[in-house]
Tab-separated table of C-alpha atoms (C1' of nucleotides) in Angstrom:
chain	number	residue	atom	x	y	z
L	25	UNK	CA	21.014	-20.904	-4.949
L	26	UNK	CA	17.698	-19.079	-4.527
L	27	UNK	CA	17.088	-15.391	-6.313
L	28	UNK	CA	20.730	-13.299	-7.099
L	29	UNK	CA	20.512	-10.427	-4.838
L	30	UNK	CA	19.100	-7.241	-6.206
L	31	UNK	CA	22.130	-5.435	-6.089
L	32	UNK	CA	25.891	-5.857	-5.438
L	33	UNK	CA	25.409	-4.584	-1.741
L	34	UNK	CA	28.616	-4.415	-0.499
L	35	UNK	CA	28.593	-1.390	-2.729
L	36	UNK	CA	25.796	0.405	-1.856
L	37	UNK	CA	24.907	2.636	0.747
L	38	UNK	CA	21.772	1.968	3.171
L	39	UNK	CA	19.697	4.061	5.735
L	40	UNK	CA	19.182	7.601	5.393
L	41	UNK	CA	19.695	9.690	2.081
L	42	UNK	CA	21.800	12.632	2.261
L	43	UNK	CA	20.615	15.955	0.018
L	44	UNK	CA	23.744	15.185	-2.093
L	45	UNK	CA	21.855	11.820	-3.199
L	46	UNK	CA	18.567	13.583	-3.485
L	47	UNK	CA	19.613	16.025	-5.517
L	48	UNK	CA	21.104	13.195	-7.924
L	49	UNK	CA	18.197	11.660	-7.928
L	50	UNK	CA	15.957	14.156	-8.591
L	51	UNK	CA	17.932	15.502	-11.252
L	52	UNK	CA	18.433	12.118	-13.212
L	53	UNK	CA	14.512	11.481	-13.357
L	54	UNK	CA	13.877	14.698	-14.014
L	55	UNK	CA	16.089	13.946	-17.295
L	56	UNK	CA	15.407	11.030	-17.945
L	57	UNK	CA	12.212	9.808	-16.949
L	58	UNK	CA	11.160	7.284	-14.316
L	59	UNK	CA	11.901	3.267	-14.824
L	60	UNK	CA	14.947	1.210	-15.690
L	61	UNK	CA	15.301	1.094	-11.697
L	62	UNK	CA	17.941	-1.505	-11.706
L	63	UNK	CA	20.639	0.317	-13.831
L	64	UNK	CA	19.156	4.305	-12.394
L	65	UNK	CA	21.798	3.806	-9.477
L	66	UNK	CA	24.605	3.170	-11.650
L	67	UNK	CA	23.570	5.871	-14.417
L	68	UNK	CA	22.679	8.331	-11.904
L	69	UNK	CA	25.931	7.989	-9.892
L	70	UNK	CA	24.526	6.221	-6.971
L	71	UNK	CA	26.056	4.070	-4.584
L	72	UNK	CA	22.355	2.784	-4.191
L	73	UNK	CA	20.183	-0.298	-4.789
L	74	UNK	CA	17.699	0.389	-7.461
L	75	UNK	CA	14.585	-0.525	-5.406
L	76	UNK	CA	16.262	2.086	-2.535
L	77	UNK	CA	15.718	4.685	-5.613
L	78	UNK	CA	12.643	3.868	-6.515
L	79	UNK	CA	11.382	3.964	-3.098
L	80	UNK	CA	12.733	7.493	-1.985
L	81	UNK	CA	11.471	8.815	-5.094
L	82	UNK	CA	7.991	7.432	-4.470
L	83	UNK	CA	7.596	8.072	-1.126
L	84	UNK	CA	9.067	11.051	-0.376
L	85	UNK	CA	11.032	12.845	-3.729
L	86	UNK	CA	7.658	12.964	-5.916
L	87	UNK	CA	6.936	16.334	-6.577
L	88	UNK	CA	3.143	15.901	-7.088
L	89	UNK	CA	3.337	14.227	-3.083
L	90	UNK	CA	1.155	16.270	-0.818
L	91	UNK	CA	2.762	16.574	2.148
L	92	UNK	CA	1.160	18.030	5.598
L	93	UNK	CA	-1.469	16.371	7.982
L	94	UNK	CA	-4.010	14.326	6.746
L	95	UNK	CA	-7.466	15.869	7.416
L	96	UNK	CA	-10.518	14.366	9.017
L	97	UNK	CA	-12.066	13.619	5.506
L	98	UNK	CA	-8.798	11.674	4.785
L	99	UNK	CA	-8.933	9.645	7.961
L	100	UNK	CA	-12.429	8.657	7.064
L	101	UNK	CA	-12.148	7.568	3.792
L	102	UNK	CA	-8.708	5.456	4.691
L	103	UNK	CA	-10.751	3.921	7.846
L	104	UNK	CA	-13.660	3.042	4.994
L	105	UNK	CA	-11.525	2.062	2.451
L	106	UNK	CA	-9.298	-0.291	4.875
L	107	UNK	CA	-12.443	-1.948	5.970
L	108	UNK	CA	-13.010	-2.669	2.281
L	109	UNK	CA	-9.659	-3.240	1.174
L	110	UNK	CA	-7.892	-4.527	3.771
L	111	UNK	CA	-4.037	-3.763	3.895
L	112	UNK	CA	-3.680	-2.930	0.303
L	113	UNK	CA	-1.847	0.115	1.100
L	114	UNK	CA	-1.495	0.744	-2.706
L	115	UNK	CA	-5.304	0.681	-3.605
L	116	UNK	CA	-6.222	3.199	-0.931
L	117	UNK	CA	-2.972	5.226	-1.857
L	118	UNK	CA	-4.588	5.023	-5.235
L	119	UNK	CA	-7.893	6.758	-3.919
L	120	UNK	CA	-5.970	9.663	-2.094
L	121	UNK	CA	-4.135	11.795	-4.646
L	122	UNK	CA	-0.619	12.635	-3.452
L	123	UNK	CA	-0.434	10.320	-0.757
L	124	UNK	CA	1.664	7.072	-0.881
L	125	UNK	CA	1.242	3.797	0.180
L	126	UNK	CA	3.719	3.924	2.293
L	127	UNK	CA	2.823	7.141	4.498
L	128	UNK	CA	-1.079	5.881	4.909
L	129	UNK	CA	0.077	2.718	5.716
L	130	UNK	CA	2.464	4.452	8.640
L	131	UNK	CA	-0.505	6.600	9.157
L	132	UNK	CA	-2.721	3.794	10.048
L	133	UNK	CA	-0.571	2.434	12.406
L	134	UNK	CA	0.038	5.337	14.331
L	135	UNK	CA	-3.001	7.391	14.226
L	136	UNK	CA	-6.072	5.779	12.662
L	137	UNK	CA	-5.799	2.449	15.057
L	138	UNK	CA	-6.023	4.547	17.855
L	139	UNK	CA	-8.337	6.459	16.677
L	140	UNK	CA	-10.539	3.490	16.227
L	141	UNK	CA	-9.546	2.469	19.707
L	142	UNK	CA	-10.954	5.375	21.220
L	143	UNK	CA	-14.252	5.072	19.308
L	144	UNK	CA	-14.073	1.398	20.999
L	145	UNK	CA	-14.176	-0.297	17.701
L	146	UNK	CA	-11.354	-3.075	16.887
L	147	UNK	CA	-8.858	-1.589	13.952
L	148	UNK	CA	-8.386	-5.078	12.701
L	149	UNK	CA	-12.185	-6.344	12.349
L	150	UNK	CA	-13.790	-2.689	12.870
L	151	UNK	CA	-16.157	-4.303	14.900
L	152	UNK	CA	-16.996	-2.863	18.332
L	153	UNK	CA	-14.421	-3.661	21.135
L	154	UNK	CA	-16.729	-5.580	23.236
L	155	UNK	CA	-18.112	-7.957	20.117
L	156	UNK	CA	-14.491	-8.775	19.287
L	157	UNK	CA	-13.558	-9.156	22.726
L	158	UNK	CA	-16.844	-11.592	23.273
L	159	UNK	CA	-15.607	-13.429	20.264
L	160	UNK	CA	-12.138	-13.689	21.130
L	161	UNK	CA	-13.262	-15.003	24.596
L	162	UNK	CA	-15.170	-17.493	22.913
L	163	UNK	CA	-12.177	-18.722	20.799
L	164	UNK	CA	-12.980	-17.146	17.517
L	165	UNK	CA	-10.054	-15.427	15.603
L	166	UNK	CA	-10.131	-12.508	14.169
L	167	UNK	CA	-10.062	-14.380	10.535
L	168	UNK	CA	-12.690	-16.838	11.724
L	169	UNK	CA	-15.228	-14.103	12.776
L	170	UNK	CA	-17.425	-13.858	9.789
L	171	UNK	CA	-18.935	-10.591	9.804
L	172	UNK	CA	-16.260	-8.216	9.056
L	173	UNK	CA	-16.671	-4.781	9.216
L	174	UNK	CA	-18.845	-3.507	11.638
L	175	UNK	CA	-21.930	-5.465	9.781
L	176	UNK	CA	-23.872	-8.301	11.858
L	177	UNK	CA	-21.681	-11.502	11.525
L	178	UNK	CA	-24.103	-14.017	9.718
L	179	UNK	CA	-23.242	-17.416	10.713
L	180	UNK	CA	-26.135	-18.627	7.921
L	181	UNK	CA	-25.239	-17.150	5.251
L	182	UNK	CA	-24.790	-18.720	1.793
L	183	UNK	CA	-21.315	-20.460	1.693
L	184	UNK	CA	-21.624	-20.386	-2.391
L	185	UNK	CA	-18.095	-20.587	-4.155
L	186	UNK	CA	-18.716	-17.869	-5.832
L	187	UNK	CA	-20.241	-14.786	-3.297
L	188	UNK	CA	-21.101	-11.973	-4.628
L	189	UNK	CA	-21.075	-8.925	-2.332
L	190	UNK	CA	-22.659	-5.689	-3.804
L	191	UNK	CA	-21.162	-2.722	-1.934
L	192	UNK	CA	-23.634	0.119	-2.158
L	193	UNK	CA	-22.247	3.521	-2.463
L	194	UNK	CA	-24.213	6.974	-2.675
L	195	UNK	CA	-24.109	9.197	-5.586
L	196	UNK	CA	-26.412	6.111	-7.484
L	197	UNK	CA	-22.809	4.058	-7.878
L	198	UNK	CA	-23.130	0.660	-6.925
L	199	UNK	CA	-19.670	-1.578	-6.407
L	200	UNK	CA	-19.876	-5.415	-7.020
L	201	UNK	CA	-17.539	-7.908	-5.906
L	202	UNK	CA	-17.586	-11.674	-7.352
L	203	UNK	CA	-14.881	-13.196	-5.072
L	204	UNK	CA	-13.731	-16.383	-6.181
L	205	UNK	CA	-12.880	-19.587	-4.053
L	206	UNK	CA	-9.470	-20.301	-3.817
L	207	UNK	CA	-9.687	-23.240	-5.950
L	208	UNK	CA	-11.037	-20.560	-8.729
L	209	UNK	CA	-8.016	-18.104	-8.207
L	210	UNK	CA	-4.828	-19.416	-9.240
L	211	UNK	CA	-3.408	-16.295	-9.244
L	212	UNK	CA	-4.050	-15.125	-5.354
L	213	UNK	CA	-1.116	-14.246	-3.947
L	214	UNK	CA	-0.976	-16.476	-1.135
L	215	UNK	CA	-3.848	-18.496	-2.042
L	216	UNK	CA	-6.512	-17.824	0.119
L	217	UNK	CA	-8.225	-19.803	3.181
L	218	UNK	CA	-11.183	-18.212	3.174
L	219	UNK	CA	-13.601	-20.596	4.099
L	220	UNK	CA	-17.194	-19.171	4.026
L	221	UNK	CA	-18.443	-15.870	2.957
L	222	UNK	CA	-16.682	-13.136	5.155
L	223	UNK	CA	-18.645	-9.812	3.761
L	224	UNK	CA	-22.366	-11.083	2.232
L	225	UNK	CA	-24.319	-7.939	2.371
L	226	UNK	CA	-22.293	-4.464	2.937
L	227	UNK	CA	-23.177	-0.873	2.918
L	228	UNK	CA	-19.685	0.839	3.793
L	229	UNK	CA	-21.562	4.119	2.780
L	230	UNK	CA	-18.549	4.788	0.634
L	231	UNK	CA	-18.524	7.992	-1.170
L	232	UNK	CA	-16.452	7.464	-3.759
L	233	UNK	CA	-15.131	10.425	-5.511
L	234	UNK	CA	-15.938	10.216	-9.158
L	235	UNK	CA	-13.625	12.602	-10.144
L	236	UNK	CA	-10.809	10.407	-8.698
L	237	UNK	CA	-8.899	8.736	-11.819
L	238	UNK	CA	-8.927	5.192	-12.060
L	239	UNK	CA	-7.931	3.678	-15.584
L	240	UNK	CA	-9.390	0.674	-17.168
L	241	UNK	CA	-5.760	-0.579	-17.741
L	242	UNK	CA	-2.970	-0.997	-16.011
L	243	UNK	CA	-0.565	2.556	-16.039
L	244	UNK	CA	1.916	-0.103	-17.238
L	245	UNK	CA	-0.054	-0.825	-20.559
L	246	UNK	CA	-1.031	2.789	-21.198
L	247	UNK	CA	0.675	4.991	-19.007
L	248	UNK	CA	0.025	8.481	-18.935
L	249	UNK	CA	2.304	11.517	-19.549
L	250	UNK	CA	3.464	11.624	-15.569
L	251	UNK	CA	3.250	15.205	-15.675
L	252	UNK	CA	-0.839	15.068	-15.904
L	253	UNK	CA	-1.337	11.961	-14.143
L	254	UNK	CA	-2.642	13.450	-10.894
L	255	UNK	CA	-3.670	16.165	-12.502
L	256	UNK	CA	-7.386	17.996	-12.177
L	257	UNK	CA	-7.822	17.851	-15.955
L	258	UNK	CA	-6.784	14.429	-16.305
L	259	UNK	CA	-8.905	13.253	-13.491
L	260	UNK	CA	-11.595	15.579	-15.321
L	261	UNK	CA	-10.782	13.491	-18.672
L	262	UNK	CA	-11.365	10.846	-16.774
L	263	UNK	CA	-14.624	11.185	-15.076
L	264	UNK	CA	-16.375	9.474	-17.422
L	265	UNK	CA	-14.567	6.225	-18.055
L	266	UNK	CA	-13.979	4.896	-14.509
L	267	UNK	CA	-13.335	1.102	-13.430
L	268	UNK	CA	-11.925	0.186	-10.287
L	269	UNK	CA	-10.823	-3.262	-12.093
L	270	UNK	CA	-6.876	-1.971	-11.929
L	271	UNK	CA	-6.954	-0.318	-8.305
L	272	UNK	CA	-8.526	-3.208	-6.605
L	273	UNK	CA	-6.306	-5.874	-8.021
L	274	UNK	CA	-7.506	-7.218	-11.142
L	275	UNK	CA	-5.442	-6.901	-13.976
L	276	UNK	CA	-5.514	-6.810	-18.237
L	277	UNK	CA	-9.293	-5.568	-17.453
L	278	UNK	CA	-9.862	-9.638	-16.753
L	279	UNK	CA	-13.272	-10.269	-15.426
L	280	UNK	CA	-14.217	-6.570	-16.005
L	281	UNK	CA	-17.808	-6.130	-17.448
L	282	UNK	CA	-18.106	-2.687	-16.476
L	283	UNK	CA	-19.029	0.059	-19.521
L	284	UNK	CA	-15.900	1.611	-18.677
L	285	UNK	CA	-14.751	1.138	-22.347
L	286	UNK	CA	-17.877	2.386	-24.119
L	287	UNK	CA	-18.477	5.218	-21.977
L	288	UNK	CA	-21.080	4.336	-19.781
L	289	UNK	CA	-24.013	6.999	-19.125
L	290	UNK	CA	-24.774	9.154	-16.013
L	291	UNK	CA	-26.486	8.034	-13.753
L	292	UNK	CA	-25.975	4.342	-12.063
L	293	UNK	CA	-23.037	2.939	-12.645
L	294	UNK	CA	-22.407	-0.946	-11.923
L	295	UNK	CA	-18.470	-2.069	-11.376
L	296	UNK	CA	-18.134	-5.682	-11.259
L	297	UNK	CA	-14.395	-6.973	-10.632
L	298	UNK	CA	-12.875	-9.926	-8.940
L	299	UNK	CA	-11.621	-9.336	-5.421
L	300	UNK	CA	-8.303	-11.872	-4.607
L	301	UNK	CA	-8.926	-12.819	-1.410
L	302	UNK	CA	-5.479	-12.665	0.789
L	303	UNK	CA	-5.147	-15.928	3.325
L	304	UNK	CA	-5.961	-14.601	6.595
L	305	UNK	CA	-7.343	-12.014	5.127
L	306	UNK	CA	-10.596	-9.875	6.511
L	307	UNK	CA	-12.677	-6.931	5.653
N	30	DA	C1'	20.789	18.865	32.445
N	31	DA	C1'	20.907	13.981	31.707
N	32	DA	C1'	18.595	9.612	31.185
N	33	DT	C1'	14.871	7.074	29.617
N	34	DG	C1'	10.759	5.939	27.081
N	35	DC	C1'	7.661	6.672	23.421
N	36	DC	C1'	6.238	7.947	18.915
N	37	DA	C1'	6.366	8.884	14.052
N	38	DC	C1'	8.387	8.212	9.938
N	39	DA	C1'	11.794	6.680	6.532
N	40	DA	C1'	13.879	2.842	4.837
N	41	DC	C1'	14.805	-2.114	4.322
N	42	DC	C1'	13.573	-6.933	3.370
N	43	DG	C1'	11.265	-10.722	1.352
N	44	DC	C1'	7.915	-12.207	-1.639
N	45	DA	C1'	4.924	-12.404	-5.634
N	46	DA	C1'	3.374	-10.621	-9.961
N	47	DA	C1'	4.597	-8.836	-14.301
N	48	DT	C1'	7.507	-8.687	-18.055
N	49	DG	C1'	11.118	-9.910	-21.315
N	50	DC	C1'	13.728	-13.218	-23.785
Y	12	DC	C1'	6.445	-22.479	-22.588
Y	13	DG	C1'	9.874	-21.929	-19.200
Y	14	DC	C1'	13.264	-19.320	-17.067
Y	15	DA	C1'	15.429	-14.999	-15.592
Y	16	DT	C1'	14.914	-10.397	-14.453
Y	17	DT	C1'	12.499	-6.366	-12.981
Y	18	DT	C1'	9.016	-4.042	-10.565
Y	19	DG	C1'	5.745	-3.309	-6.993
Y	20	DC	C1'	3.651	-4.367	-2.566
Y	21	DG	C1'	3.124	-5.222	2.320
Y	22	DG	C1'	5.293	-6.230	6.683
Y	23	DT	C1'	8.829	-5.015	9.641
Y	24	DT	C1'	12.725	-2.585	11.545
Y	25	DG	C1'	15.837	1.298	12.628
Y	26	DT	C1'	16.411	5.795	14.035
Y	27	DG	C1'	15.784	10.624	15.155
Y	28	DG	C1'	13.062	13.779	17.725
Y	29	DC	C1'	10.121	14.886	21.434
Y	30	DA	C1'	8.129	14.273	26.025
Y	31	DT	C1'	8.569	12.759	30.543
Y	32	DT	C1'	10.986	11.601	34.713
DNA sequence: AAATGCCACAACCGCAAATGC
DNA sequence: CGCATTTGCGGTTGTGGCATT
């Protein structure tokens, strides 16, 4: 019963890939393409599961990966996108060309909490040490504490079923959320218990680089040539058709009002999107 | 020099969304 | 429309290398 195993895996090799299985790798996507995942093992002569594949070649075969240190600049942009994101690995991968999911993820773990540590602010609510500490003594949990990231909890806020929450960020670009109640989003993941608002009023100070590529649809729908997708002239292409409606979760350019599609004009730009709020989740 | 502990990173696993039929 | 399959994501684990004792 239940789902048919991914792959026959008392034929496939696990833990670390030799050079020999790189190599074939490397050399069957570089003929063929990416995709078809499932039946690449097989094709490419690999005594692999097809989600192994894929995941080597994302995270570490890529040749348009950066590799090296990440630099202070990095770190601050993952700690303020985390606080806006949450763990969506992906999204933030999606805002630092070259880097994967995977590796900022890892990189959070191992380098960012502490660095937040040090600075005495909590990784998981970026709030300072002492006011998660006060609110953990008084039997709050971490989910429960309603202000979030590093903004003044507001136990009066609105507790509409709808909340808006504008995030303000320089460069006159202004980022809108309209986060739905649970009973709104059928499609939520795990469903959702928020149960108030968790981020009313936020100024992450997020500079957003507007150069950074983020297509109205889906790569899936229209997927570009995967030799310019990272790059500078298709980000330049790009510059002036950006919605975020993809990279932070909403999909088929549902709920997106944005002027992405006409081209909006310089200046302020407004991105409104639905943010899927994760159960337990917290910004 | 050997033993032990810690850390960083690659890889795996399970689940959910997307897609195809 | 419903089911099966594929793909992608996030959490977790395993392991190799380095530092310390």
């Amino acid at each position: 019963m239940g789902r048919s195993p991914c792959c026959e895996k008392a034929h496939t090799n696990k833990g670390a890939w030799t050079k020999e299985e790189d190599q074939r790798l490397i050399g069957y996507i570089k003929a063929h393409g990416e995709g078809c995942w499932r039946s690449l093992p097989k094709a490419a002569g690999l005594l692999r599961c097809g989600k192994s594949c894929r995941l080597r070649w994302m995270n570490y075969l890529r040749p348009d990966l950066k590799r090296g240190n990440f630099t202070d600049e990095d770190d601050e942009l993952i700690i303020k996108l985390r606080a806006l994101l949450g763990n969506k690995w992906s999204l933030i991968a999606g805002q630092l060309p070259g880097r994967t999911d995977n590796e900022i993820k890892n990189y959070w773990n191992t380098h960012i909490k502490r660095k937040l540590l040090n600075r005495g602010m909590d990784p998981h609510t970026h709030r300072p040490i002492s006011a998660s500490a006060a609110a953990a003594a008084s039997g709050l949990t971490t989910t429960a504490s309603a202000g979030g990231i590093g903004f003044p909890s507001s136990p009066a806020a609105p507790t509409s079923r709808l909340a808006n929450v504008v995030y303000t960020v320089p460069r006159s670009s202004t980022v809108s959320f309209a986060r739905p109640s649970p009973s709104d989003e059928g499609h939520s993941s795990s469903g959702g218990s928020s149960d108030g608002p968790r981020c009313p009023d936020l100024n992450l100070d997020l500079d957003l680089d507007l150069s950074m590529s983020l297509p109205c649809s889906p790569p899936k729908t229209a997927p570009p040539p995967a030799s310019t997708l990272t790059s500078p002239q298709h980000h330049h292409q790009h510059q002036q058709s950006i919605c975020m409606c993809y990279h932070l979760g909403v999909r088929n350019g549902e709920a997106c009002t944005c002027n992405c599609k006409a081209g909006s004009p310089a200046g302020q730009r407004v991105f409104r999107f639905l943010r899927p709020m994760e159960e337990g989740q917290y910004i």
